[in-house]
mmCIF file of N, CA and C in Angstrom:
data_model
loop_
_atom_site.group_PDB
_atom_site.id
_atom_site.type_symbol
_atom_site.label_atom_id
_atom_site.label_comp_id
_atom_site.label_asym_id
_atom_site.label_seq_id
_atom_site.Cartn_x
_atom_site.Cartn_y
_atom_site.Cartn_z
ATOM 1 N N MET A 1 -17.095 5.188 8.124
ATOM 2 C CA MET A 1 -17.130 4.761 6.745
ATOM 3 C C MET A 1 -16.522 3.365 6.658
ATOM 4 N N LEU A 2 -17.080 2.582 5.807
ATOM 5 C CA LEU A 2 -16.557 1.257 5.533
ATOM 6 C C LEU A 2 -16.777 1.012 4.059
ATOM 7 N N ASN A 3 -15.737 0.617 3.350
ATOM 8 C CA ASN A 3 -15.823 0.480 1.895
ATOM 9 C C ASN A 3 -16.260 1.786 1.252
ATOM 10 N N ALA A 4 -15.879 2.912 1.839
ATOM 11 C CA ALA A 4 -16.201 4.255 1.358
ATOM 12 C C ALA A 4 -17.688 4.573 1.437
ATOM 13 N N ASP A 5 -18.449 3.834 2.235
ATOM 14 C CA ASP A 5 -19.866 4.106 2.434
ATOM 15 C C ASP A 5 -20.114 4.444 3.899
ATOM 16 N N PRO A 6 -21.096 5.323 4.186
ATOM 17 C CA PRO A 6 -21.410 5.660 5.567
ATOM 18 C C PRO A 6 -21.853 4.422 6.347
ATOM 19 N N LEU A 7 -21.494 4.364 7.612
ATOM 20 C CA LEU A 7 -21.854 3.251 8.477
ATOM 21 C C LEU A 7 -22.955 3.711 9.420
ATOM 22 N N ASN A 8 -23.986 2.894 9.598
ATOM 23 C CA ASN A 8 -25.129 3.195 10.459
ATOM 24 C C ASN A 8 -25.858 4.459 10.036
ATOM 25 N N GLU A 9 -25.914 4.690 8.733
ATOM 26 C CA GLU A 9 -26.686 5.805 8.215
ATOM 27 C C GLU A 9 -28.159 5.420 8.274
ATOM 28 N N ALA A 10 -29.033 6.371 8.485
ATOM 29 C CA ALA A 10 -30.464 6.103 8.622
ATOM 30 C C ALA A 10 -31.118 5.925 7.253
ATOM 31 N N THR A 11 -30.715 4.917 6.519
ATOM 32 C CA THR A 11 -31.315 4.593 5.234
ATOM 33 C C THR A 11 -32.571 3.774 5.484
ATOM 34 N N LEU A 12 -33.632 4.077 4.762
ATOM 35 C CA LEU A 12 -34.880 3.352 4.957
ATOM 36 C C LEU A 12 -35.100 2.344 3.846
ATOM 37 N N ASN A 13 -35.578 1.173 4.232
ATOM 38 C CA ASN A 13 -36.004 0.165 3.257
ATOM 39 C C ASN A 13 -37.389 0.533 2.768
ATOM 40 N N ASP A 14 -37.898 -0.221 1.810
ATOM 41 C CA ASP A 14 -39.261 0.005 1.341
ATOM 42 C C ASP A 14 -40.284 -0.203 2.447
ATOM 43 N N ASP A 15 -39.936 -0.992 3.454
ATOM 44 C CA ASP A 15 -40.878 -1.245 4.543
ATOM 45 C C ASP A 15 -40.810 -0.181 5.638
ATOM 46 N N GLY A 16 -39.961 0.831 5.483
ATOM 47 C CA GLY A 16 -39.866 1.914 6.455
ATOM 48 C C GLY A 16 -38.938 1.635 7.617
ATOM 49 N N ALA A 17 -38.346 0.450 7.673
ATOM 50 C CA ALA A 17 -37.435 0.120 8.769
ATOM 51 C C ALA A 17 -36.037 0.644 8.454
ATOM 52 N N ALA A 18 -35.414 1.268 9.428
ATOM 53 C CA ALA A 18 -34.056 1.789 9.247
ATOM 54 C C ALA A 18 -33.056 0.641 9.304
ATOM 55 N N LEU A 19 -32.061 0.682 8.420
ATOM 56 C CA LEU A 19 -30.995 -0.311 8.449
ATOM 57 C C LEU A 19 -30.042 -0.002 9.598
ATOM 58 N N VAL A 20 -29.713 -0.991 10.386
ATOM 59 C CA VAL A 20 -28.734 -0.833 11.456
ATOM 60 C C VAL A 20 -27.685 -1.916 11.268
ATOM 61 N N TYR A 21 -26.449 -1.494 11.036
ATOM 62 C CA TYR A 21 -25.361 -2.439 10.835
ATOM 63 C C TYR A 21 -24.607 -2.634 12.138
ATOM 64 N N LEU A 22 -24.346 -3.875 12.461
ATOM 65 C CA LEU A 22 -23.588 -4.176 13.671
ATOM 66 C C LEU A 22 -22.096 -4.038 13.441
ATOM 67 N N GLY A 23 -21.671 -4.089 12.195
ATOM 68 C CA GLY A 23 -20.265 -3.862 11.889
ATOM 69 C C GLY A 23 -19.558 -5.083 11.359
ATOM 70 N N VAL A 24 -18.247 -4.941 11.304
ATOM 71 C CA VAL A 24 -17.370 -5.975 10.770
ATOM 72 C C VAL A 24 -16.324 -6.304 11.828
ATOM 73 N N THR A 25 -16.044 -7.578 11.992
ATOM 74 C CA THR A 25 -15.007 -8.026 12.922
ATOM 75 C C THR A 25 -13.843 -8.589 12.119
ATOM 76 N N PHE A 26 -12.642 -8.140 12.452
ATOM 77 C CA PHE A 26 -11.407 -8.599 11.821
ATOM 78 C C PHE A 26 -10.651 -9.425 12.849
ATOM 79 N N LYS A 27 -10.269 -10.643 12.476
ATOM 80 C CA LYS A 27 -9.475 -11.505 13.357
ATOM 81 C C LYS A 27 -8.190 -11.877 12.634
ATOM 82 N N PHE A 28 -7.079 -11.827 13.349
ATOM 83 C CA PHE A 28 -5.766 -12.155 12.794
ATOM 84 C C PHE A 28 -5.163 -13.279 13.623
ATOM 85 N N TYR A 29 -4.724 -14.344 12.943
ATOM 86 C CA TYR A 29 -4.184 -15.534 13.595
ATOM 87 C C TYR A 29 -2.740 -15.777 13.179
ATOM 88 N N GLY A 30 -1.953 -16.299 14.097
ATOM 89 C CA GLY A 30 -0.595 -16.764 13.816
ATOM 90 C C GLY A 30 -0.451 -18.176 14.343
ATOM 91 N N ASP A 31 -0.142 -19.124 13.477
ATOM 92 C CA ASP A 31 -0.029 -20.544 13.843
ATOM 93 C C ASP A 31 -1.263 -21.042 14.592
ATOM 94 N N GLY A 32 -2.436 -20.589 14.161
ATOM 95 C CA GLY A 32 -3.693 -21.045 14.744
ATOM 96 C C GLY A 32 -4.101 -20.349 16.026
ATOM 97 N N VAL A 33 -3.305 -19.402 16.507
ATOM 98 C CA VAL A 33 -3.609 -18.680 17.744
ATOM 99 C C VAL A 33 -4.157 -17.302 17.387
ATOM 100 N N LEU A 34 -5.294 -16.946 17.972
ATOM 101 C CA LEU A 34 -5.872 -15.630 17.739
ATOM 102 C C LEU A 34 -4.971 -14.566 18.365
ATOM 103 N N LEU A 35 -4.428 -13.680 17.535
ATOM 104 C CA LEU A 35 -3.516 -12.636 18.012
ATOM 105 C C LEU A 35 -4.193 -11.282 18.128
ATOM 106 N N LEU A 36 -5.240 -11.067 17.334
ATOM 107 C CA LEU A 36 -5.919 -9.772 17.327
ATOM 108 C C LEU A 36 -7.359 -9.975 16.907
ATOM 109 N N GLU A 37 -8.270 -9.357 17.634
ATOM 110 C CA GLU A 37 -9.674 -9.289 17.236
ATOM 111 C C GLU A 37 -10.095 -7.838 17.358
ATOM 112 N N LYS A 38 -10.623 -7.271 16.277
ATOM 113 C CA LYS A 38 -10.932 -5.846 16.254
ATOM 114 C C LYS A 38 -12.249 -5.629 15.528
ATOM 115 N N THR A 39 -13.129 -4.831 16.128
ATOM 116 C CA THR A 39 -14.352 -4.411 15.457
ATOM 117 C C THR A 39 -14.024 -3.207 14.603
ATOM 118 N N ILE A 40 -14.357 -3.287 13.326
ATOM 119 C CA ILE A 40 -14.050 -2.224 12.375
ATOM 120 C C ILE A 40 -15.283 -1.350 12.206
ATOM 121 N N SER A 41 -15.115 -0.051 12.392
ATOM 122 C CA SER A 41 -16.239 0.874 12.236
ATOM 123 C C SER A 41 -15.907 2.037 11.307
ATOM 124 N N ASP A 42 -14.724 2.005 10.684
ATOM 125 C CA ASP A 42 -14.330 3.084 9.771
ATOM 126 C C ASP A 42 -13.268 2.550 8.813
ATOM 127 N N ASN A 43 -12.721 3.420 8.001
ATOM 128 C CA ASN A 43 -11.704 3.019 7.026
ATOM 129 C C ASN A 43 -10.287 3.316 7.496
ATOM 130 N N GLU A 44 -10.087 3.537 8.776
ATOM 131 C CA GLU A 44 -8.763 3.848 9.300
ATOM 132 C C GLU A 44 -7.877 2.602 9.323
ATOM 133 N N ALA A 45 -6.655 2.765 8.869
ATOM 134 C CA ALA A 45 -5.685 1.665 8.905
ATOM 135 C C ALA A 45 -5.286 1.380 10.355
ATOM 136 N N PHE A 46 -4.905 0.142 10.622
ATOM 137 C CA PHE A 46 -4.412 -0.219 11.956
ATOM 138 C C PHE A 46 -3.298 -1.240 11.791
ATOM 139 N N ARG A 47 -2.460 -1.318 12.799
ATOM 140 C CA ARG A 47 -1.305 -2.216 12.754
ATOM 141 C C ARG A 47 -1.700 -3.616 13.216
ATOM 142 N N LEU A 48 -1.082 -4.594 12.571
ATOM 143 C CA LEU A 48 -1.242 -5.991 12.963
ATOM 144 C C LEU A 48 -0.062 -6.405 13.831
ATOM 145 N N PRO A 49 -0.222 -7.454 14.644
ATOM 146 C CA PRO A 49 0.929 -7.974 15.381
ATOM 147 C C PRO A 49 2.002 -8.454 14.399
ATOM 148 N N ALA A 50 3.235 -8.473 14.844
ATOM 149 C CA ALA A 50 4.341 -8.926 13.986
ATOM 150 C C ALA A 50 4.071 -10.353 13.516
ATOM 151 N N ALA A 51 4.121 -10.548 12.212
ATOM 152 C CA ALA A 51 3.811 -11.859 11.641
ATOM 153 C C ALA A 51 5.052 -12.710 11.418
ATOM 154 N N ASN A 52 6.234 -12.116 11.507
ATOM 155 C CA ASN A 52 7.452 -12.869 11.188
ATOM 156 C C ASN A 52 7.798 -13.926 12.232
ATOM 157 N N ALA A 53 7.119 -13.944 13.359
ATOM 158 C CA ALA A 53 7.383 -14.944 14.390
ATOM 159 C C ALA A 53 6.544 -16.211 14.175
ATOM 160 N N TYR A 54 5.708 -16.221 13.133
ATOM 161 C CA TYR A 54 4.789 -17.330 12.914
ATOM 162 C C TYR A 54 5.007 -17.944 11.536
ATOM 163 N N ARG A 55 4.816 -19.251 11.445
ATOM 164 C CA ARG A 55 4.972 -19.934 10.153
ATOM 165 C C ARG A 55 3.782 -19.670 9.243
ATOM 166 N N ARG A 56 2.581 -19.637 9.826
ATOM 167 C CA ARG A 56 1.366 -19.420 9.040
ATOM 168 C C ARG A 56 0.531 -18.329 9.687
ATOM 169 N N CYS A 57 0.175 -17.352 8.903
ATOM 170 C CA CYS A 57 -0.704 -16.280 9.366
ATOM 171 C C CYS A 57 -1.912 -16.223 8.447
ATOM 172 N N TYR A 58 -3.045 -15.936 9.018
ATOM 173 C CA TYR A 58 -4.238 -15.755 8.206
ATOM 174 C C TYR A 58 -5.192 -14.829 8.933
ATOM 175 N N PHE A 59 -6.160 -14.301 8.182
ATOM 176 C CA PHE A 59 -7.136 -13.408 8.782
ATOM 177 C C PHE A 59 -8.538 -13.842 8.396
ATOM 178 N N GLU A 60 -9.492 -13.369 9.191
ATOM 179 C CA GLU A 60 -10.904 -13.672 8.981
ATOM 180 C C GLU A 60 -11.668 -12.365 9.111
ATOM 181 N N VAL A 61 -12.580 -12.118 8.196
ATOM 182 C CA VAL A 61 -13.437 -10.938 8.241
ATOM 183 C C VAL A 61 -14.872 -11.434 8.274
ATOM 184 N N SER A 62 -15.657 -10.956 9.248
ATOM 185 C CA SER A 62 -17.054 -11.375 9.346
ATOM 186 C C SER A 62 -17.907 -10.194 9.776
ATOM 187 N N GLY A 63 -19.182 -10.272 9.482
ATOM 188 C CA GLY A 63 -20.097 -9.218 9.888
ATOM 189 C C GLY A 63 -21.301 -9.148 8.981
ATOM 190 N N ASP A 64 -22.079 -8.083 9.138
ATOM 191 C CA ASP A 64 -23.308 -7.937 8.369
ATOM 192 C C ASP A 64 -23.218 -6.842 7.307
ATOM 193 N N ILE A 65 -22.006 -6.415 6.991
ATOM 194 C CA ILE A 65 -21.773 -5.412 5.956
ATOM 195 C C ILE A 65 -20.944 -6.074 4.859
ATOM 196 N N PRO A 66 -21.347 -5.943 3.605
ATOM 197 C CA PRO A 66 -20.516 -6.511 2.538
ATOM 198 C C PRO A 66 -19.129 -5.868 2.531
ATOM 199 N N VAL A 67 -18.089 -6.681 2.520
ATOM 200 C CA VAL A 67 -16.712 -6.183 2.474
ATOM 201 C C VAL A 67 -16.196 -6.375 1.056
ATOM 202 N N VAL A 68 -15.768 -5.285 0.441
ATOM 203 C CA VAL A 68 -15.303 -5.316 -0.937
ATOM 204 C C VAL A 68 -13.791 -5.468 -0.998
ATOM 205 N N ASP A 69 -13.066 -4.771 -0.131
ATOM 206 C CA ASP A 69 -11.604 -4.764 -0.165
ATOM 207 C C ASP A 69 -11.018 -4.940 1.226
ATOM 208 N N VAL A 70 -9.918 -5.666 1.286
ATOM 209 C CA VAL A 70 -9.069 -5.742 2.474
ATOM 210 C C VAL A 70 -7.649 -5.549 1.972
ATOM 211 N N ALA A 71 -6.917 -4.619 2.562
ATOM 212 C CA ALA A 71 -5.537 -4.357 2.143
ATOM 213 C C ALA A 71 -4.601 -4.621 3.312
ATOM 214 N N ILE A 72 -3.589 -5.446 3.068
ATOM 215 C CA ILE A 72 -2.562 -5.744 4.069
ATOM 216 C C ILE A 72 -1.218 -5.493 3.408
ATOM 217 N N ALA A 73 -0.330 -4.804 4.118
ATOM 218 C CA ALA A 73 0.982 -4.458 3.568
ATOM 219 C C ALA A 73 2.033 -4.572 4.664
ATOM 220 N N PRO A 74 3.307 -4.685 4.281
ATOM 221 C CA PRO A 74 4.386 -4.779 5.267
ATOM 222 C C PRO A 74 4.554 -3.520 6.112
ATOM 223 N N SER A 75 4.098 -2.365 5.610
ATOM 224 C CA SER A 75 4.234 -1.121 6.376
ATOM 225 C C SER A 75 3.025 -0.228 6.128
ATOM 226 N N MET A 76 2.802 0.717 7.053
ATOM 227 C CA MET A 76 1.698 1.667 6.908
ATOM 228 C C MET A 76 1.902 2.541 5.672
ATOM 229 N N GLU A 77 3.149 2.866 5.358
ATOM 230 C CA GLU A 77 3.441 3.695 4.188
ATOM 231 C C GLU A 77 2.991 3.004 2.902
ATOM 232 N N GLU A 78 3.178 1.697 2.831
ATOM 233 C CA GLU A 78 2.775 0.960 1.638
ATOM 234 C C GLU A 78 1.259 0.914 1.486
ATOM 235 N N LEU A 79 0.529 1.000 2.587
ATOM 236 C CA LEU A 79 -0.929 1.081 2.493
ATOM 237 C C LEU A 79 -1.347 2.389 1.844
ATOM 238 N N ASP A 80 -0.638 3.476 2.150
ATOM 239 C CA ASP A 80 -0.943 4.769 1.532
ATOM 240 C C ASP A 80 -0.773 4.704 0.023
ATOM 241 N N VAL A 81 0.228 3.991 -0.438
ATOM 242 C CA VAL A 81 0.483 3.857 -1.877
ATOM 243 C C VAL A 81 -0.610 3.017 -2.528
ATOM 244 N N ALA A 82 -1.090 1.992 -1.810
ATOM 245 C CA ALA A 82 -2.103 1.097 -2.367
ATOM 246 C C ALA A 82 -3.470 1.759 -2.465
ATOM 247 N N ALA A 83 -3.712 2.779 -1.671
ATOM 248 C CA ALA A 83 -5.045 3.412 -1.624
ATOM 249 C C ALA A 83 -5.367 4.229 -2.808
#
């Protein structure tokens, strides 16, 4: 599941071709250095590398599936509250 929708479900277009999603890639950077690259295939939370060692952190999300929400929190427990 991604964005609460099934991933790689055999949905047909009007032309009869099945949709196949390659997925979403999440990249996390600290001070311009790639620290984590992860292919996302479900809605499971995952831990990021410690960000307090870097002055600037940012993330990039790319892929062929529309992404509606991204949630980042200081702890896994806080993600549960945000959901």
